PDB file of C-alpha atoms in Angstrom:
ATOM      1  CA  UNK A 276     -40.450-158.629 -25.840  1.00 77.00           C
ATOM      2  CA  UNK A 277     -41.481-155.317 -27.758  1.00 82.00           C
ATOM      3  CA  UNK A 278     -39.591-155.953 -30.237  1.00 85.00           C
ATOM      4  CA  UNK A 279     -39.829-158.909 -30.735  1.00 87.00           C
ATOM      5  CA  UNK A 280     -43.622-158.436 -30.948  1.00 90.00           C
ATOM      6  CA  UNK A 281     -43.265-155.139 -33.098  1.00 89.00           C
ATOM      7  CA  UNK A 282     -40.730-157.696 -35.665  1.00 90.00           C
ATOM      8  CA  UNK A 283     -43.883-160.163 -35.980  1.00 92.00           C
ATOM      9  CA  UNK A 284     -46.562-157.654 -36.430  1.00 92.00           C
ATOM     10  CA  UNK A 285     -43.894-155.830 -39.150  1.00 92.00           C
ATOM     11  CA  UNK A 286     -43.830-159.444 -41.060  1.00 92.00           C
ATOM     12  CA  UNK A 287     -47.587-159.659 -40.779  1.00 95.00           C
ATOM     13  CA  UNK A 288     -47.913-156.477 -42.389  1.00 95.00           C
ATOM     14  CA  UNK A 289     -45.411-156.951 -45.210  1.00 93.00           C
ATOM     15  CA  UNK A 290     -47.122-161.005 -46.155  1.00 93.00           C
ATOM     16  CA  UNK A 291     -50.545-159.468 -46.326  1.00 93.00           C
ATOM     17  CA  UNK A 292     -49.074-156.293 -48.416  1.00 91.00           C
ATOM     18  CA  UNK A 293     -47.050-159.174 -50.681  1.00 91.00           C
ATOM     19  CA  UNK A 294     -50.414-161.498 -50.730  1.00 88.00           C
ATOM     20  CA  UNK A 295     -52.543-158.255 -51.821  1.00 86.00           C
ATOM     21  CA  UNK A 296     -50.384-157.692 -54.558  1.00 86.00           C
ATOM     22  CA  UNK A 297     -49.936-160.987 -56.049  1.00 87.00           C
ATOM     23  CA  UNK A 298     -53.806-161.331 -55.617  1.00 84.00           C
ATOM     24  CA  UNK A 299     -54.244-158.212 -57.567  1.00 83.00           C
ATOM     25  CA  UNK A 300     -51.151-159.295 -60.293  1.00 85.00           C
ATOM     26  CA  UNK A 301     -51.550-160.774 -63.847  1.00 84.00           C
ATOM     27  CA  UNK A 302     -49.683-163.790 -61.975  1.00 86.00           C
ATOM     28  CA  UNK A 303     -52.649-164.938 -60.576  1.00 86.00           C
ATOM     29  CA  UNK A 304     -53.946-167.596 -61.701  1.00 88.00           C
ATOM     30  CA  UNK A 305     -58.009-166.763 -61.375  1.00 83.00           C
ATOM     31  CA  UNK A 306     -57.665-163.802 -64.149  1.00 86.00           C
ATOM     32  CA  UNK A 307     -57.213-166.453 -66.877  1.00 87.00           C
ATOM     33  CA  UNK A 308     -60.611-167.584 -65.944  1.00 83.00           C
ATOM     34  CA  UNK A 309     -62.823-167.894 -69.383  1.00 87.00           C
ATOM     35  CA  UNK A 310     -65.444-165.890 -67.814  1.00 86.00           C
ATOM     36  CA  UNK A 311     -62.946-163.042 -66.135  1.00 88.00           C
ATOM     37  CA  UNK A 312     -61.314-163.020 -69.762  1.00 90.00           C
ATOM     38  CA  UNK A 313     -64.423-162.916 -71.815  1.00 90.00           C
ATOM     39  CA  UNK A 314     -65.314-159.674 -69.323  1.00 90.00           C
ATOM     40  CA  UNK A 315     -62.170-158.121 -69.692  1.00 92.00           C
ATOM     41  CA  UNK A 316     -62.461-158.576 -73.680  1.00 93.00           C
ATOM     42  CA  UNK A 317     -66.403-157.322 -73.719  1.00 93.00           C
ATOM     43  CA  UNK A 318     -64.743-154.299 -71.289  1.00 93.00           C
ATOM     44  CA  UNK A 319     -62.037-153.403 -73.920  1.00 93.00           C
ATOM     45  CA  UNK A 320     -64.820-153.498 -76.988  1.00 93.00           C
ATOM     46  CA  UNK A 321     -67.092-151.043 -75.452  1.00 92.00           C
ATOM     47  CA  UNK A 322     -64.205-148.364 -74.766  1.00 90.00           C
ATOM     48  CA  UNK A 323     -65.233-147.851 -78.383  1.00 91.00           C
ATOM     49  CA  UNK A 324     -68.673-146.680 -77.856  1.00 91.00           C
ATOM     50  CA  UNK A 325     -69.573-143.024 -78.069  1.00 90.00           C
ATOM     51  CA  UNK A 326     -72.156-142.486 -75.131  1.00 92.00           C
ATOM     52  CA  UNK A 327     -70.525-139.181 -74.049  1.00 92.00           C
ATOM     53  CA  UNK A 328     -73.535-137.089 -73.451  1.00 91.00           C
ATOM     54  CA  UNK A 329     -75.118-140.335 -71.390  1.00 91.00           C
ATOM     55  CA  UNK A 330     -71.897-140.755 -69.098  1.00 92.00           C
ATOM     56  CA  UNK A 331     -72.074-137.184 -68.544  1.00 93.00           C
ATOM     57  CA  UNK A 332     -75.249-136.845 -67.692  1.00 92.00           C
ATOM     58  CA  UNK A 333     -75.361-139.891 -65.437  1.00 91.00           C
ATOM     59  CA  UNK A 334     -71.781-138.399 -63.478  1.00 89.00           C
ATOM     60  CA  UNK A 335     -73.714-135.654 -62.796  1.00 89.00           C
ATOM     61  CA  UNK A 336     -76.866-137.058 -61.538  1.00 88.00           C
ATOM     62  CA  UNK A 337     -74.678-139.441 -59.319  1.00 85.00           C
ATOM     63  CA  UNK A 338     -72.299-136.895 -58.275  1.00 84.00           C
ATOM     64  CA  UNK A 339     -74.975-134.794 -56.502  1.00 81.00           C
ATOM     65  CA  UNK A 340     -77.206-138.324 -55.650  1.00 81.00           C
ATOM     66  CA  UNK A 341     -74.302-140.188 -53.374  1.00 75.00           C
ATOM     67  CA  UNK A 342     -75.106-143.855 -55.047  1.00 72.00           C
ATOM     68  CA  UNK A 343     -73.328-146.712 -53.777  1.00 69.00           C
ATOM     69  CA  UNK A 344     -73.629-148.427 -57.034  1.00 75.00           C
ATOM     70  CA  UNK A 345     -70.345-148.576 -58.825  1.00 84.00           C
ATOM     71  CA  UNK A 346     -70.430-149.378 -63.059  1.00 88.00           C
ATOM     72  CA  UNK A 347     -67.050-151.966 -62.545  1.00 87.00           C
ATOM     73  CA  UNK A 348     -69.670-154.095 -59.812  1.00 87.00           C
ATOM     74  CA  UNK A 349     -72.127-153.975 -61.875  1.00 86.00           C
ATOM     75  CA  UNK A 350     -69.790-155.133 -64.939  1.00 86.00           C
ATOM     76  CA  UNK A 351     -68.439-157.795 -62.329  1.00 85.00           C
ATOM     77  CA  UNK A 352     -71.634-159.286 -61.475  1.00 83.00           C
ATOM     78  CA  UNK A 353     -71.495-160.181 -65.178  1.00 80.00           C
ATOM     79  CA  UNK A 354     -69.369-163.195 -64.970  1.00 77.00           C
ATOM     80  CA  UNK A 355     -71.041-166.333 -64.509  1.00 67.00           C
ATOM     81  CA  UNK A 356     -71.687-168.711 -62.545  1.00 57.00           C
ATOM     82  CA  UNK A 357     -73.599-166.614 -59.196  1.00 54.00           C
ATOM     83  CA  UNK A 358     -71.911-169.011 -56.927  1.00 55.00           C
ATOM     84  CA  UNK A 359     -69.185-165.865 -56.885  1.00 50.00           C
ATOM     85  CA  UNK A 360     -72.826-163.670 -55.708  1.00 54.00           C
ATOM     86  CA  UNK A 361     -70.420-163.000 -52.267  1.00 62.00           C
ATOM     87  CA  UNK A 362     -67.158-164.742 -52.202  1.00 78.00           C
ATOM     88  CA  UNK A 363     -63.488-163.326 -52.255  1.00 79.00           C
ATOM     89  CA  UNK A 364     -63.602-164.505 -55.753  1.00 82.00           C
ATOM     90  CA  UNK A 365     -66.227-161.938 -56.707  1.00 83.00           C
ATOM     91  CA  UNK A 366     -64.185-158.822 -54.576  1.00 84.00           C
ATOM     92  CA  UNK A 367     -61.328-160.038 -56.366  1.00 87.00           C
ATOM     93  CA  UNK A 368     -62.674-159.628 -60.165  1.00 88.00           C
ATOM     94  CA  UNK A 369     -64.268-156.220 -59.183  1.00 89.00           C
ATOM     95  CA  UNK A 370     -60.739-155.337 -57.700  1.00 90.00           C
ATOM     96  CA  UNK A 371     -59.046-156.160 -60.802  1.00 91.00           C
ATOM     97  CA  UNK A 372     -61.404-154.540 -62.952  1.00 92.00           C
ATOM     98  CA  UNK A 373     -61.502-151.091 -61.272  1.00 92.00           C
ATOM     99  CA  UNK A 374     -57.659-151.753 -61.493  1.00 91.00           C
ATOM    100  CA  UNK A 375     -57.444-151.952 -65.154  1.00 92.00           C
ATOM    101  CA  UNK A 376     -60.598-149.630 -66.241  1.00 94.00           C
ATOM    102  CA  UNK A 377     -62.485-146.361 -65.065  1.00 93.00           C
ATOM    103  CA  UNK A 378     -65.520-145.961 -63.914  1.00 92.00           C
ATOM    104  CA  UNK A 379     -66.952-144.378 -67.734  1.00 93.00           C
ATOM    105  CA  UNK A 380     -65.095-147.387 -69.591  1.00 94.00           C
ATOM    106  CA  UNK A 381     -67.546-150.041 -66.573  1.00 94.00           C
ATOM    107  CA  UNK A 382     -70.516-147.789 -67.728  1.00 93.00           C
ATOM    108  CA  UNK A 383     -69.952-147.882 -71.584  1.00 95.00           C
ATOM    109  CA  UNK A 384     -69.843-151.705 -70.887  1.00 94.00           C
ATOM    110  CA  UNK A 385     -73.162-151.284 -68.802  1.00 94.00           C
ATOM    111  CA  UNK A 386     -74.576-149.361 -71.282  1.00 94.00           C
ATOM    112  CA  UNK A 387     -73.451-151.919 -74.059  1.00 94.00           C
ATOM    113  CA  UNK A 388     -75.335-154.960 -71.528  1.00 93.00           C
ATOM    114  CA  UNK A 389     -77.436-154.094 -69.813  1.00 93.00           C
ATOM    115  CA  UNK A 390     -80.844-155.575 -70.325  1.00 92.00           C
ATOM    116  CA  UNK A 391     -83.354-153.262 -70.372  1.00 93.00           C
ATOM    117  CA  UNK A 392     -86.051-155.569 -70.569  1.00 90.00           C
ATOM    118  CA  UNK A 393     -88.392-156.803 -73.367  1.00 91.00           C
ATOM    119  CA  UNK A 394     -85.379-158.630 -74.631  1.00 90.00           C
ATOM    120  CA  UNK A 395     -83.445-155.167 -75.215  1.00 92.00           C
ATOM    121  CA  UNK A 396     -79.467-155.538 -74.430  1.00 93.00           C
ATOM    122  CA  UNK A 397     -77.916-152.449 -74.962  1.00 93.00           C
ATOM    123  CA  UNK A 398     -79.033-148.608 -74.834  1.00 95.00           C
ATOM    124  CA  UNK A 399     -79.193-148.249 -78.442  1.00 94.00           C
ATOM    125  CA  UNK A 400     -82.039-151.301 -78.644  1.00 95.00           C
ATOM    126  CA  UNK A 401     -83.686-149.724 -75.763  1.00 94.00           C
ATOM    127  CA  UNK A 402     -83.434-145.948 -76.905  1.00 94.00           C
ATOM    128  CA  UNK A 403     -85.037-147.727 -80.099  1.00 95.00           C
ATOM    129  CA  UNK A 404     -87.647-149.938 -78.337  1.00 94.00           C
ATOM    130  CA  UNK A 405     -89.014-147.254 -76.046  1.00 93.00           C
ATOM    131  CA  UNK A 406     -88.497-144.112 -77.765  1.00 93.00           C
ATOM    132  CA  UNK A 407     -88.536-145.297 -81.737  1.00 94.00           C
ATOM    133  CA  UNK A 408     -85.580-142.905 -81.760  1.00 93.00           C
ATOM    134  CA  UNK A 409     -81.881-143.328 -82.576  1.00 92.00           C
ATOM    135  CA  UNK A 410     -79.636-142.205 -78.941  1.00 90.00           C
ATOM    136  CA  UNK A 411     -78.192-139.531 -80.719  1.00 91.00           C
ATOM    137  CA  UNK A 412     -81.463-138.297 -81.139  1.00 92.00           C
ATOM    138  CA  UNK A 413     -83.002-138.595 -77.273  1.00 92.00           C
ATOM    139  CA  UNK A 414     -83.165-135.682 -76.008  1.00 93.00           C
ATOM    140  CA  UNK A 415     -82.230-134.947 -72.180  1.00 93.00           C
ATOM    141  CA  UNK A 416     -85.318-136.699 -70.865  1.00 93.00           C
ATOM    142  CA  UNK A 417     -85.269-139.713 -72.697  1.00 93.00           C
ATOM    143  CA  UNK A 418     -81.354-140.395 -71.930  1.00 94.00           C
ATOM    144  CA  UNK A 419     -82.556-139.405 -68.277  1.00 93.00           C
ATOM    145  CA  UNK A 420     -85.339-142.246 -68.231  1.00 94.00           C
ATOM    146  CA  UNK A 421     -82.881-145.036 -69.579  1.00 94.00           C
ATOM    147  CA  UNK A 422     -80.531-144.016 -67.565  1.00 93.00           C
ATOM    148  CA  UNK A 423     -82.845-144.092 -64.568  1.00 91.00           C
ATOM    149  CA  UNK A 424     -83.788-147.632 -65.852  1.00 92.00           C
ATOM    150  CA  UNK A 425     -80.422-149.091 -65.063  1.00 90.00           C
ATOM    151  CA  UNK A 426     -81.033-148.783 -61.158  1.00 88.00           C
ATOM    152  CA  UNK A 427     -83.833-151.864 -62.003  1.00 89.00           C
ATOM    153  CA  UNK A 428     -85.426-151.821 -65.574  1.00 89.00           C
ATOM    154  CA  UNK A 429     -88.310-153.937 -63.943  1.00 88.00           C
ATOM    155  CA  UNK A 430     -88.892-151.237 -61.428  1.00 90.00           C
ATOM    156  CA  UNK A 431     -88.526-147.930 -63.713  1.00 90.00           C
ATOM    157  CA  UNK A 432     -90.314-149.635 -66.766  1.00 89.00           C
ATOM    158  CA  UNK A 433     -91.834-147.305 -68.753  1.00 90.00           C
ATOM    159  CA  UNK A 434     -94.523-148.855 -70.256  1.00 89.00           C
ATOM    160  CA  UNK A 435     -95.615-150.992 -67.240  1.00 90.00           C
ATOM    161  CA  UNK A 436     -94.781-148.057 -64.382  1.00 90.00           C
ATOM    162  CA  UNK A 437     -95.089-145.093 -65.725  1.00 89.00           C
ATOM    163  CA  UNK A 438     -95.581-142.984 -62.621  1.00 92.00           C
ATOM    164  CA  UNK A 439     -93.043-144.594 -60.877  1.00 90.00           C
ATOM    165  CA  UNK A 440     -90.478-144.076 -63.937  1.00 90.00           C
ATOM    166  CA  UNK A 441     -91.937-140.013 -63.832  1.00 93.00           C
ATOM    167  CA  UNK A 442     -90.820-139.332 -60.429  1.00 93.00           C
ATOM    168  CA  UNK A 443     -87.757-141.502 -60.448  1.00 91.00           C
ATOM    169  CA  UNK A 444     -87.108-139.179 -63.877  1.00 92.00           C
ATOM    170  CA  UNK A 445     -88.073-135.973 -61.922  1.00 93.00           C
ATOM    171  CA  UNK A 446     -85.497-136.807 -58.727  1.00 91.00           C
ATOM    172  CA  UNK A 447     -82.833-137.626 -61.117  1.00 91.00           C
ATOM    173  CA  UNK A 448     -83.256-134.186 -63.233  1.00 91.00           C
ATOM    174  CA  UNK A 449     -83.764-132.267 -60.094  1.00 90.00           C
ATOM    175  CA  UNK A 450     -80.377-133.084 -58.987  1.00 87.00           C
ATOM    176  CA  UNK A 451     -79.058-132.747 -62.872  1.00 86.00           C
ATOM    177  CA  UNK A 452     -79.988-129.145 -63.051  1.00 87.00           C
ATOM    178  CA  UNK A 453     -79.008-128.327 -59.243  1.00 83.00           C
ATOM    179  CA  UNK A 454     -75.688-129.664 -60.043  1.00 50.00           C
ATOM    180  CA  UNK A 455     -75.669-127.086 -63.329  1.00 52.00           C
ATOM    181  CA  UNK A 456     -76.435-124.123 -60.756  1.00 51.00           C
ATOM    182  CA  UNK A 457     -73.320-124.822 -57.884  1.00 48.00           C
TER     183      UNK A 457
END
């Protein structure tokens, strides 16, 4: 009876291990989805974008901060239509995208998409919208404010909120500069 028991739960073990992997596989069929493959092209464009000093600073922040948020869900949640909002569809993409790409490539992309508001996609229309500056030109507060603006651009605006967007800045550089002195 044990054994027998101990061969079924073995087989169990191995389908679901064989499922997972064919799930996760280039076989499957829902990665040559228009929307998965438009995501995966938009992914592999902004690997070319230099936004060094922002992904450092924002790794640093969010290493000392312990943020749930993850850049490949957030570059998930980009693929249309919402009816994936919380299927096995949707844990499926952001599986296969935090298979094929790190976390910095996911926050170039977020960087590259992300709507700041006032119709401004991208850090380098928002660096220009709210600062009148080029982002190679921000200096450590400014990249700190956008980057503060990605947990909800509404929220953190800085031209509609600006003492919320001040002491959302001042936690984030708090834990910037304590992270500089471990």
């Amino acid at each position: 009876m044990f054994k027998k028991s101990l061969k079924i739960f073995l087989g169990i073990i191995v389908f679901l291990g064989v499922l997972i992997l064919y799930l996760l596989s280039d076989f499957n069929p829902l990665y040559r989805n228009k929307e998965f493959v438009l995501l995966t092209n938009k992914l592999n464009e902004a690997k070319k974008e230099d936004f060094t000093s922002f992904i450092d600073i924002h790794n640093k922040i969010y290493k000392k901060i312990k943020d749930p948020s993850c850049p490949c869900r957030d570059a998930s949640n980009n693929i249309r239509p919402s009816r994936h909002a919380y299927s096995l569809t949707k844990l499926l993409y952001e599986l296969k995208i935090k298979q094929e790409f790190s976390q910095n490539e996911c926050l170039k992309f977020v960087l590259v998409n992300y709507d700041f508001g006032y119709k401004n996609i991208g850090v380098k229309a928002a660096s220009k919208f709210y600062f009148n500056k080029n982002i190679k030109e921000l200096d450590e507060k400014e990249k700190v404010t956008l980057i503060a603006m990605l947990k909800n651009s509404s929220l953190y605006n800085p031209i509609r909120n600006k003492k919320g967007v001040r002491n959302r800045v001042l936690l984030l550089e708090l834990a910037l500069h304590s992270q500089n002195k471990e």
